[in-house]
Amino acid sequence: MPSASSRAVLRLKPRTTGAKAFLLAFVGFFLLGAAWSLAMPYDGSADEFRHVVRAYGVLDGQVAARVDAQITVPESLVPNGIADQDPQACMRWKLNVTAACVSAPAPGDEHRMVVTTSGAANYNPIYYAVAGWPVKLFPDYGGVIAARLLTCLLTSALLGGAAAAAVRLARGRGPLVLGGVLLAVTPVAVNLTGAVNPAGPEIAAAVAVWTSLIAIFLARDDSKWTLALFGVSAGTLAVLRELGIGWLLGALVVVAFGASKDRLRELARRRSVLLWSAVVVVAVVVGAAWILLSTQAGIPKSGQTTNAIPQGMKLWIKELTHRVPMYTNGLVGLTSFGDVAIPLPLVLAWFAAVGALLVTAARRAGMRVLLQLAAIVGGAYLFLIGADLQAAATGWWFSQGRYALPMLVGAPILAGFVLADRGLVSVGRQATLMRWAAWILIPTQVVALWITMVRFQHGFHSLHPNLVFLFDQTSSVNPFSGAWTPPGSGVPAVLLGVAGVVALLTLVLRAARSRPISDIETVTIRERYIRIS
């Protein structure tokens, strides 16, 4: 009779099922990311101008390692209304100003060179060398869109791999394994996948790291594809941004804490595991070496200062009553520069789904799982609060919720797996919950796109980012017209977004057909022989 560990492995779905899930997830996330790529104006997402300038500089041989480095770029990449210094940005954090305030480059601007700065001038050049070459070849808005689409390809492949691993684990457990993965990919994360910014790939890599680690350590998934997913995503996470190595180590420690000693010893003896571990170690060394070379370690000493920051106890009160809720909302509901809010009921529905997973797992899965979830959420918020207070001491605010997403995505993924794996929620109940959640939450991705398009095309007359329906304060909610529209029309962006939602709905509804089955039914003849003999 198969052992308990063998039964855990035997509940994996065949590789063909994972391949179909990968295709649906890849297409769905790529279409959504492409929709954002076409819908946003230049510098319409967080710090995009800075990353575009950095990309051009890297491909031009200007591989600086200082945050204050000057970079020579074509004037077409620095149109009036866009610059590194915030006072020179005509629409950044100004919701009542449309994207029409950014001037179009004049003919020949792509050949005239100017000197500018980039707040990302000390970031690791690897991402920019991979995704930024269209900006070097075509230093205009078209090149920016092409670089955005390359970023979409990278993030979609990572997210598709995570979805495939989750679906393979779902058979016999239930679709909550996949549900946790999809809840981790919030509208804020998808917004970043459609921009020239390493933050999108960082979040996608973290989702893949958490999913693959849970599959390998806790579900005893010995598939070479899952191991490869971990190696590629962990290596990617380690070199993208300065906090990636920390997020990777955090995920390893938290997941390994829930694994058995026998499983850890088994993995330590496996040659394929050692080979991929060596690849990850090399990436970590490269990432750490760049941090030591550059000046990006730690929080910068200066930023956009304000006189509104209190001190002493008032600072703590401000942090806990205003800042923490702000960057909590920023995990799901604040797109662009963190200033465009999607409807509050949809944000609350998203948090309700995540909260239900976390609370149920914390209450019913035992102390070890409770400690794991507390470490994920508590560690991420301690980072955000500590970084914010450190920056506030020099006169500016630092933290945004998206900074901690690479850690926080692990919470719904782990909770969904634990609830499904231990049978704490029946498979039938999981399927019902997944269907309801899918019809409510997945369309939220298009709602976020729509409202952000309205902001850039019509502007909002209210500057408050937390209104329930921010678009009530604008002259029109038509995403196909306005003072500024995407080149050609906004129609392709909306159609791509709707198509992406359809693909992801198809993925979820297929997974929600899962039913309890025998262990032996789910494996190939070769796998039966290996595991049972």
PDB file of C-alpha atoms in Angstrom, residues 145 209 274 370 394 508:
ATOM      1  CA  ILE A 145       4.835  50.170 -25.877  1.00  0.00           C
ATOM      2  CA  VAL A 209       8.496  31.201  -6.272  1.00  0.00           C
ATOM      3  CA  LEU A 274      21.337  20.765  -6.116  1.00  0.00           C
ATOM      4  CA  LEU A 370      -0.718  30.230  11.866  1.00  0.00           C
ATOM      5  CA  THR A 394      14.053  63.042   6.673  1.00  0.00           C
ATOM      6  CA  VAL A 508     -11.067  29.039 -13.193  1.00  0.00           C
TER       7      VAL A 508
END
